[in-house]
CSV table of C-alpha atoms and ligand atoms in Angstrom, one decimal:
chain,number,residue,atom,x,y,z
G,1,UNK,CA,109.3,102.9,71.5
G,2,UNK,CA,111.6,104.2,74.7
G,3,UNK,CA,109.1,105.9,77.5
G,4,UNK,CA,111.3,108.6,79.2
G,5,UNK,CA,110.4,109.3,82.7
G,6,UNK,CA,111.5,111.8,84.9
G,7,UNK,CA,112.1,110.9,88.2
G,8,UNK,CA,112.9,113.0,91.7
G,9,UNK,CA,114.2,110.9,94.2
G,10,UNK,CA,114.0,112.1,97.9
G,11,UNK,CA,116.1,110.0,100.1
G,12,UNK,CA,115.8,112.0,103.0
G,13,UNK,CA,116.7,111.1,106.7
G,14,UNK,CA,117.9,107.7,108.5
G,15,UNK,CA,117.5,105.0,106.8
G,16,UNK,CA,116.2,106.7,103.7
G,17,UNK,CA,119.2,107.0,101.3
G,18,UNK,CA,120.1,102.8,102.0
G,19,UNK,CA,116.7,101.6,101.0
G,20,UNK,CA,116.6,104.3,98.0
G,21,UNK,CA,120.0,103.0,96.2
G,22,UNK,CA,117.9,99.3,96.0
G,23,UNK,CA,114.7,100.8,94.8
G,24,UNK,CA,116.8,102.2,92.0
G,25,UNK,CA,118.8,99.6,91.1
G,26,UNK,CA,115.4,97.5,90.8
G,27,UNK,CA,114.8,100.5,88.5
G,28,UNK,CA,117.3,100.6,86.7
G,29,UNK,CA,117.2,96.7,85.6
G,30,UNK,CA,113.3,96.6,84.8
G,31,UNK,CA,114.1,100.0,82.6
G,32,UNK,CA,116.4,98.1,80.6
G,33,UNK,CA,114.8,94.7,80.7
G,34,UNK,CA,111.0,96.7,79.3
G,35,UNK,CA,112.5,99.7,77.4
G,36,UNK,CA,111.7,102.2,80.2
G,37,UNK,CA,114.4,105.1,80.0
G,38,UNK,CA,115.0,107.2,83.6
G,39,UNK,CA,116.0,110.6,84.5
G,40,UNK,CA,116.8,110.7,87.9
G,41,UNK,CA,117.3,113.8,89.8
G,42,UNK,CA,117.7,113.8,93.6
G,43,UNK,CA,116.7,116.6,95.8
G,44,UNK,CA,116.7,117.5,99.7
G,45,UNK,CA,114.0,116.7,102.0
G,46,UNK,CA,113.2,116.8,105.7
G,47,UNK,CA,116.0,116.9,108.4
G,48,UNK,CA,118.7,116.6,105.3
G,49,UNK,CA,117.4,119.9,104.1
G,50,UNK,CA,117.4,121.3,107.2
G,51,UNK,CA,121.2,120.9,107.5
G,52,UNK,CA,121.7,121.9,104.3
G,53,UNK,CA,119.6,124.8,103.6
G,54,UNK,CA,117.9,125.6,107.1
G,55,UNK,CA,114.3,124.6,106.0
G,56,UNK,CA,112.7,121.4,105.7
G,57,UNK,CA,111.1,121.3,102.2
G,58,UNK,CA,113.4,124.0,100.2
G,59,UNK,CA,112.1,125.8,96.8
G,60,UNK,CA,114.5,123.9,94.3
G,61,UNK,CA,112.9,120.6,96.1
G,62,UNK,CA,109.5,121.5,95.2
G,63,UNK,CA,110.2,122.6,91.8
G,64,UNK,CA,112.1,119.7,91.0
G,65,UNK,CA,109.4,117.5,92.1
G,66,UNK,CA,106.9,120.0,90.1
G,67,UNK,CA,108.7,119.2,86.8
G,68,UNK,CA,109.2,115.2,87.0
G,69,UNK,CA,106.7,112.2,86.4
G,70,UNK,CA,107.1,111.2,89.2
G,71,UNK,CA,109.2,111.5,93.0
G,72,UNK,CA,109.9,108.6,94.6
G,73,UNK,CA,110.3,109.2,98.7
G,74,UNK,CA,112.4,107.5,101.1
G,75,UNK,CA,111.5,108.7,104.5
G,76,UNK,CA,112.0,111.4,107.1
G,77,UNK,CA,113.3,112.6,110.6
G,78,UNK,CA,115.1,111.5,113.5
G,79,UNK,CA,115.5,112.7,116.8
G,80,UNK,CA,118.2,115.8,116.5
G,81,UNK,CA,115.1,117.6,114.6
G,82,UNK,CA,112.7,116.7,117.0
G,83,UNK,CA,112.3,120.1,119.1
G,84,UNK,CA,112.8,122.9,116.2
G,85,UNK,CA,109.7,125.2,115.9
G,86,UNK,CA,107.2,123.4,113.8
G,87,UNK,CA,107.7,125.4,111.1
G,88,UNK,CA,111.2,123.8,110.3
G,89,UNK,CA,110.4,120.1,111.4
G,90,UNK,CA,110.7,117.6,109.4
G,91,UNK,CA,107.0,116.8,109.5
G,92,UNK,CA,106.4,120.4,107.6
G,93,UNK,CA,108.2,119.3,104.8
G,94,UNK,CA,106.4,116.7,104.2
G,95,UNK,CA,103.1,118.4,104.7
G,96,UNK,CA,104.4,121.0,102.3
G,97,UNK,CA,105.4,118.7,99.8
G,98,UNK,CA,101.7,117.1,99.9
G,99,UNK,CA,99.9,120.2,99.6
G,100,UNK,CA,102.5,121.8,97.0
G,101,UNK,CA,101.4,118.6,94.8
G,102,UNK,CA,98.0,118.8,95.7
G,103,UNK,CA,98.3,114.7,96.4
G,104,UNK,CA,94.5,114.7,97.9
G,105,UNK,CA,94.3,111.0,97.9
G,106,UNK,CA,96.5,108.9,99.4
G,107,UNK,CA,96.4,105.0,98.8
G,108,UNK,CA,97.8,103.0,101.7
G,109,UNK,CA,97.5,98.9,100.8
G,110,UNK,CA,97.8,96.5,104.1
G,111,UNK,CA,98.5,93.4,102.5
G,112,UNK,CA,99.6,90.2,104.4
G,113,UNK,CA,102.0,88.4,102.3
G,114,UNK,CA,101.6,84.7,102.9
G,115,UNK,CA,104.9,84.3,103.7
G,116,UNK,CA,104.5,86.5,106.7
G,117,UNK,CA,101.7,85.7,108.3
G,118,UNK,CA,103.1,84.7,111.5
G,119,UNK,CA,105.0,87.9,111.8
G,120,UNK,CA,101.6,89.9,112.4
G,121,UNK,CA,100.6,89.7,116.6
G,122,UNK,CA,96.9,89.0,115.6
G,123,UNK,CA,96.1,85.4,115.3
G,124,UNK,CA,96.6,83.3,112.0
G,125,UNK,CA,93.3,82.8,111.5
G,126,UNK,CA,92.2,86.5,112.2
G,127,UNK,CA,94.9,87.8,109.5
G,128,UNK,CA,95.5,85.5,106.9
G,129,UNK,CA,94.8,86.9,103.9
G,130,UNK,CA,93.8,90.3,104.5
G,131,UNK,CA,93.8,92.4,101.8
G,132,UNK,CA,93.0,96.4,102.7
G,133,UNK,CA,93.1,99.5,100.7
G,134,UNK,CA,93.0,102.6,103.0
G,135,UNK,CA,92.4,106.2,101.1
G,136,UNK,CA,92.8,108.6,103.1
G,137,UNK,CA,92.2,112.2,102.5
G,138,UNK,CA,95.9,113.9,102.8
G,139,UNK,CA,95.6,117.9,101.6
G,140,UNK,CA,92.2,118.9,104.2
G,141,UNK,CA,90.7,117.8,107.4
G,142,UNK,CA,92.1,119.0,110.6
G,143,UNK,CA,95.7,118.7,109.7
G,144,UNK,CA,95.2,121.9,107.1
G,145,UNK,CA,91.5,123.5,108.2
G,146,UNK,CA,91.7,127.4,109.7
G,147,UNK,CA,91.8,128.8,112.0
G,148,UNK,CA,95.0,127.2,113.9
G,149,UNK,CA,97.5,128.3,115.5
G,150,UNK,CA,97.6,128.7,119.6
G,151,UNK,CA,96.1,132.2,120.6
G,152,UNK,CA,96.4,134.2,123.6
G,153,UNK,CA,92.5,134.7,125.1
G,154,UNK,CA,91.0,137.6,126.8
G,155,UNK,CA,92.0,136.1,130.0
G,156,UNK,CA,95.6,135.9,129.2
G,157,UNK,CA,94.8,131.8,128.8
G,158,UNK,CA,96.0,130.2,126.1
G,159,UNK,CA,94.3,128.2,123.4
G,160,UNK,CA,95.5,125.8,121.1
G,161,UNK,CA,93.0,125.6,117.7
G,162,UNK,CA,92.8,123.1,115.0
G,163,UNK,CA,89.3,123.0,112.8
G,164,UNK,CA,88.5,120.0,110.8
G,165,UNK,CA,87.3,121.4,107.8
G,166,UNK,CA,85.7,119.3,104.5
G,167,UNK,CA,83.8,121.2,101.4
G,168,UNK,CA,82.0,119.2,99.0
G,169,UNK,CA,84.2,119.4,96.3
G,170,UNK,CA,86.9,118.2,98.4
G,171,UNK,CA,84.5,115.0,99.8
G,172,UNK,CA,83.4,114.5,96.1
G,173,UNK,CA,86.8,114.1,94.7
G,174,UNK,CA,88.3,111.6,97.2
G,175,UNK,CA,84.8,110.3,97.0
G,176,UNK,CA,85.7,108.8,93.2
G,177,UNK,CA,89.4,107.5,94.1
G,178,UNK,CA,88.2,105.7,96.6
G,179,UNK,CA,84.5,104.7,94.3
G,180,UNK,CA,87.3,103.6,91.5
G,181,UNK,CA,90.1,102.1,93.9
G,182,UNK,CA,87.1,99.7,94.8
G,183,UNK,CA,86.0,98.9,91.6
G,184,UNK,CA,89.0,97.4,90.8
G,185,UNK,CA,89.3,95.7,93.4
G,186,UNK,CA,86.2,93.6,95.4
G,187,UNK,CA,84.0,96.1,95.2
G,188,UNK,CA,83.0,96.7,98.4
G,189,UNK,CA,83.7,100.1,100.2
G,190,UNK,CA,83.4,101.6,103.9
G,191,UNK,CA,83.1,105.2,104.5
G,192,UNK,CA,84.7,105.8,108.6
G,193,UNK,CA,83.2,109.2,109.9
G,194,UNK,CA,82.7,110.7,113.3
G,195,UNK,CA,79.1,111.9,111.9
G,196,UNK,CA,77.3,110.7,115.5
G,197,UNK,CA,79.1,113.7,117.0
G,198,UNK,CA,80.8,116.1,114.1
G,199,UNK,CA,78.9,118.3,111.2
G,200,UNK,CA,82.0,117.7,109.1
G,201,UNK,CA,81.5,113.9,109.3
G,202,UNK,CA,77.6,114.3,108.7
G,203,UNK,CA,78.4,116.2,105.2
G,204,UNK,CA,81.3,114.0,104.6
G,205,UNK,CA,78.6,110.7,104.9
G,206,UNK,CA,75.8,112.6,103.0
G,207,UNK,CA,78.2,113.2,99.8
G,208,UNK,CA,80.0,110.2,100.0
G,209,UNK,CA,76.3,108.6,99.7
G,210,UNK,CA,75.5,110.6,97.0
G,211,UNK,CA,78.8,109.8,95.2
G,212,UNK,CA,78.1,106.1,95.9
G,213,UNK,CA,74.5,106.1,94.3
G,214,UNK,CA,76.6,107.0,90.9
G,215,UNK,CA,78.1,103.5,91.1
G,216,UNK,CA,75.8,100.4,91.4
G,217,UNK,CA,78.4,98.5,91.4
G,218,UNK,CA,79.7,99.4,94.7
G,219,UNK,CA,78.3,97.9,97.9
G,220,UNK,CA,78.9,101.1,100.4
G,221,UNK,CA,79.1,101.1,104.3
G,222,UNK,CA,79.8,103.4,107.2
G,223,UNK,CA,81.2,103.3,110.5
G,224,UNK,CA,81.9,105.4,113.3
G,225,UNK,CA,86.2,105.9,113.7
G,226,UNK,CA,86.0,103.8,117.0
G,227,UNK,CA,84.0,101.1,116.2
G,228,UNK,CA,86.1,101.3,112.9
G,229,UNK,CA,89.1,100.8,114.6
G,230,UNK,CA,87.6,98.5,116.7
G,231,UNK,CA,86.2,96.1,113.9
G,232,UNK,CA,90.3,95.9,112.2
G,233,UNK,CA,91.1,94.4,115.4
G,234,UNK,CA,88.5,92.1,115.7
G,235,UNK,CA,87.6,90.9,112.1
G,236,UNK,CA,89.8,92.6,109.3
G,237,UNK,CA,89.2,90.7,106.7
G,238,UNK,CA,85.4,92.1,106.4
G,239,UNK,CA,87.6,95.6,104.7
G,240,UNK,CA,88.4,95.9,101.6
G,241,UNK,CA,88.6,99.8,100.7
G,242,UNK,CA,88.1,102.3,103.4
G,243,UNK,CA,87.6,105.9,102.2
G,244,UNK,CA,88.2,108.0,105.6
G,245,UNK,CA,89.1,111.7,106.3
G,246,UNK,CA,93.4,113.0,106.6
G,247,UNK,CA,93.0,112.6,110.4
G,248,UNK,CA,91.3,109.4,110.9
G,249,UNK,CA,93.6,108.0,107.9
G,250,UNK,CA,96.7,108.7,109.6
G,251,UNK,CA,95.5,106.7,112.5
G,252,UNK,CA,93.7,103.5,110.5
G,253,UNK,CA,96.5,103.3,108.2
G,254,UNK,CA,99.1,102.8,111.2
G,255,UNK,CA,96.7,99.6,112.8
G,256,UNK,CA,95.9,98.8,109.1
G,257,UNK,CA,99.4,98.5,108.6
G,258,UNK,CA,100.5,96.6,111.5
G,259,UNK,CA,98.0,93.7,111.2
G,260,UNK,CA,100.1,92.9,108.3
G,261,UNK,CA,103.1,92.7,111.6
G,262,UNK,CA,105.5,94.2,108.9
G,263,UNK,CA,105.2,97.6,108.5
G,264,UNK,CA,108.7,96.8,106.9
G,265,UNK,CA,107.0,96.1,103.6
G,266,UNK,CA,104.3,98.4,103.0
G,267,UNK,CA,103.9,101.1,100.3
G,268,UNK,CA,102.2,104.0,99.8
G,269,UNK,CA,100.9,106.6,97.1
G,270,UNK,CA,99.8,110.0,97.0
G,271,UNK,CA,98.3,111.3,94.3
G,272,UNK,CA,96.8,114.6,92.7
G,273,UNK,CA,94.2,115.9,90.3
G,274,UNK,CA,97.7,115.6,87.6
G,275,UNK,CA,101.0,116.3,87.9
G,276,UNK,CA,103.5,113.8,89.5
G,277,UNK,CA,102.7,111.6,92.5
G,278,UNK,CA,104.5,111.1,95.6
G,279,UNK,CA,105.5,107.3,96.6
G,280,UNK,CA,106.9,106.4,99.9
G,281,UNK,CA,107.2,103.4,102.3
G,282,UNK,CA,104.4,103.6,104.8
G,283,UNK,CA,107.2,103.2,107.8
G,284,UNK,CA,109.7,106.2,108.9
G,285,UNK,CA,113.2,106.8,108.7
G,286,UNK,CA,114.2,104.5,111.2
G,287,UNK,CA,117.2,106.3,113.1
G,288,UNK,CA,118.2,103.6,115.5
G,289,UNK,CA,119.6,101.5,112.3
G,290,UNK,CA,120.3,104.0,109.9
G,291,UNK,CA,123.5,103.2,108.1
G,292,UNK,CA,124.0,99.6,109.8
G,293,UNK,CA,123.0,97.8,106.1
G,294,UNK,CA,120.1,96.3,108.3
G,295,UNK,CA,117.4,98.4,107.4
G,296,UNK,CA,114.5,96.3,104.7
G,297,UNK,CA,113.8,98.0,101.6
G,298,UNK,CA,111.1,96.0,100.2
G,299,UNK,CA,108.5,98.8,101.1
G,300,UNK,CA,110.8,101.3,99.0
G,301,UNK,CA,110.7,98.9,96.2
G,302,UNK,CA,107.5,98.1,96.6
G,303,UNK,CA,107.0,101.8,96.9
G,304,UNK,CA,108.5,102.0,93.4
G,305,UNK,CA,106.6,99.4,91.6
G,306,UNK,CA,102.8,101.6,93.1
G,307,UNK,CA,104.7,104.7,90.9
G,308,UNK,CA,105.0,102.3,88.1
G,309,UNK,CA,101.3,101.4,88.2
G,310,UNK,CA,99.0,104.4,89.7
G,311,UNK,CA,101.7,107.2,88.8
G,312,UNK,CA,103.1,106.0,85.2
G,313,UNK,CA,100.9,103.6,83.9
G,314,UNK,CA,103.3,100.8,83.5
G,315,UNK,CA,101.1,97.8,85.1
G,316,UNK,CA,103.4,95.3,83.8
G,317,UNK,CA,106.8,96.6,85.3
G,318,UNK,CA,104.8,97.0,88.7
G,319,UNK,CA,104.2,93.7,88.3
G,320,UNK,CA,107.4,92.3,87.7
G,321,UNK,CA,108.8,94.0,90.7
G,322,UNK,CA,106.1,92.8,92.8
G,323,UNK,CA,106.7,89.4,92.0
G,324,UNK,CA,110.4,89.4,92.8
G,325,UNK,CA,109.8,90.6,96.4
G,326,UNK,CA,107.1,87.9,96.9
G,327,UNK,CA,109.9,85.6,95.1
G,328,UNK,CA,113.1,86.8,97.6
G,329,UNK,CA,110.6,86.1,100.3
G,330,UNK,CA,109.5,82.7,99.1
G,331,UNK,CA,113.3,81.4,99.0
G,332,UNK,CA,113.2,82.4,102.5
G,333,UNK,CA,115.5,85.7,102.1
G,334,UNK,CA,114.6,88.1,105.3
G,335,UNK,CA,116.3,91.6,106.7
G,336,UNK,CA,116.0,91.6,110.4
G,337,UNK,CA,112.5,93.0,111.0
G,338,UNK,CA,110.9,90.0,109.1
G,339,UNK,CA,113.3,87.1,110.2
G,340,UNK,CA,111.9,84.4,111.6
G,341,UNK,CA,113.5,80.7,112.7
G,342,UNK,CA,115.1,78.5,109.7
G,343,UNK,CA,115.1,81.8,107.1
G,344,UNK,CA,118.5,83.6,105.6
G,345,UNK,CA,118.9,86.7,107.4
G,346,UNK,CA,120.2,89.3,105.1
G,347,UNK,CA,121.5,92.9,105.2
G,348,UNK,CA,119.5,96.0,103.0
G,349,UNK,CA,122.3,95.7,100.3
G,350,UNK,CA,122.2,92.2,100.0
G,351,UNK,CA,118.2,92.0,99.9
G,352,UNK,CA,119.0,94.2,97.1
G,353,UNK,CA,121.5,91.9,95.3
G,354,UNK,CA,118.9,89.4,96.0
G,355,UNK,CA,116.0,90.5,94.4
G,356,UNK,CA,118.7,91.5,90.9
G,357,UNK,CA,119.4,88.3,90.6
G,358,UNK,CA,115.6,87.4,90.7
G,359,UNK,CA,114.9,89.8,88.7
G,360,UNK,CA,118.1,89.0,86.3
G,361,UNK,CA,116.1,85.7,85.8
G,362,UNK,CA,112.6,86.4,85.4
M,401,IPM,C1,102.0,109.8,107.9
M,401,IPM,C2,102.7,110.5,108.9
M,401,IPM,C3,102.6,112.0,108.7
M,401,IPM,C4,101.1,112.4,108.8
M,401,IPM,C5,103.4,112.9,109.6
M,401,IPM,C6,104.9,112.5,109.5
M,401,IPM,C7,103.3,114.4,109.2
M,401,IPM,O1,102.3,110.1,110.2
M,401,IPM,O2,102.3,110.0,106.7
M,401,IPM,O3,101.1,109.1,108.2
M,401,IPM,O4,100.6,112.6,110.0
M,401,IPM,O5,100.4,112.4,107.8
M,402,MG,MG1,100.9,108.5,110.1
């Protein structure tokens, strides 16, 4: 039987809309080649809804996304929206979108593709095969805790306040993504805290403890941010899920990402309780080569083929998409950030035509 899926597509800012017309097409093709049927609707995010509407995340955005399987994001920003108040950046639309969804848990895979080992700046030896699954805690923590704001003091001083915040519930449920994200994987998971110096952290290690003892299966450590940060550098391939706070996420994630020395390829999903998840390339919107056909979609597709497997249960389309980027990149096809000596350097739209014609064939 034909599986209907409604889709939001948010192409937002710079290179966003180039990368978003491949992802699609790859959609389209696997829809017809597996009886997948798509509704696409596309709505206005980040600096484009800015122009457009005056705000960064508008109400019709929201409530598209609200009523669709699934919304599949290209990226946001760019310098002309850098210095609005924070309430009309880019950024908040994003944030709004996250916390509109509820997408708690945010899966972040830093995967070096064979292919591209020599692209990352860490040594050969140090990198190949790395295989890293970072889920990071996106609706709490510091980026969401009260009270924040900056405040005027007594003195007439200013004071700018953030709180990291974490209740149980909150711990316990991002606890079990990331208990399940290793299970099906190696089975091995590492809890990153500040709990030497922060209460937060301290709770945040005692439940994640308590969730662990629930799961024999799971070997469970912890580590201090620094040293965490430290030890990706120095030995990466000891990781293989790391369950860490919104905060200390959004800074792993980035060195995660870049051991891989392609950020040009990496996906990324957010998910909820229910309701529809959010997928999006792990790098930005690129503004310095938007509209130049040079930008790489393969983390858009790729992006794509995580909503086929964690948002609509369709393991074997994920697969099949997955298997034409490694495919494009075996028969040496490249956009600009990956190119190395002796490979076919090729422009977004024709990395796209590419992988259709692997795709066509497989
Ligand atoms: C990310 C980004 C965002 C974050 C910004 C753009 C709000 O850095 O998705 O990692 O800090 O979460
Ligand atoms: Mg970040």
């Amino acid at each position: 039987m034909t599986q209907s899926y409604r889709i939001t597509l948010l192409p937002g800012d710079g290179i966003g809309p180039e990368i978003m017309t491949v992802a699609v097409a790859v959609l389209k093709l696997v829809g017809q080649q597996l009886d997948l049927k798509w509704e696409f609707t596309e709505a206005l995010i980040g600096g484009a809804a800015i122009e457009a509407t005056g705000e960064p995340l508008p109400a019709a955005t929201l409530e598209a996304c609200r009523n669709s399987d699934g919304v599949l994001l290209a990226a946001i920003g760019g310098y002309q929206w850098d210095n609005l108040p924070r309430h009309q950046r880019p950024e908040t639309g994003l944030l709004g979108l996250r916390a509109g969804l509820g997408l708690f848990a945010n899966l972040r895979p830093a995967t070096i593709f064979p292919q591209l080992v020599d692209a990352s700046s860490l040594k050969k030896e140090v990198v190949e095969g790395v295989d890293i699954m970072v889920v990071r805690e996106l609706t709490g923590g510091v980026y969401f805790g009260q009270p924040k704001g900056i405040f005027t003091t007594e003195t007439g001083q200013k004071r700018g306040v953030n709180t990291m915040v974490y209740t149980e519930s909150e711990i316990d449920r991002i606890g079990k993504v990331a208990l399940e994200t290793a299970q099906k994987r190696s089975g091995k998971l590492c809890s990153v805290d500040k709990a030497n110096v922060l209460d937060v952290s301290q709770l945040w290690r005692d439940r994640i403890t308590q969730m662990a003892a629930k799961y024999p299966d799971i070997e469970l450590s912890h580590l201090y941010v620094d040293n965490a940060a430290m030890q990706l550098l120095r030995a990466p391939k000891q990781f293989d899920t790391i369950v860490t706070g919104n905060l200390f996420g959004d800074i792993l994630s980035d060195a995660a990402a870049m051991l891989t020395g392609s950020i040009g390829m990496l996906p990324s999903a957010s998910l909820g309780e229910d309701g529809p998840g959010v997928f999006e390339p792990v790098h930005g919107s690129a503004p310095d080569i938007a509209g130049q056909d040079q930008a790489n979609p393969l983390a858009q597709v790729l992006s794509a083929a995580m909503m086929l497997r964690y948002g609509l249960n369709q393991p074997t389309a994920a697969d099949r998409i997955e298997q034409a980027v490694l495919q494009v990149l075996e028969q040496g096809d490249r956009t600009g950030d990956i190119m190395s000596p002796g490979m076919n350097q090729l422009g977004c739209k024709a990395m796209g035509e590419a992988l259709i014609k692997v795709l066509s064939h497989s």
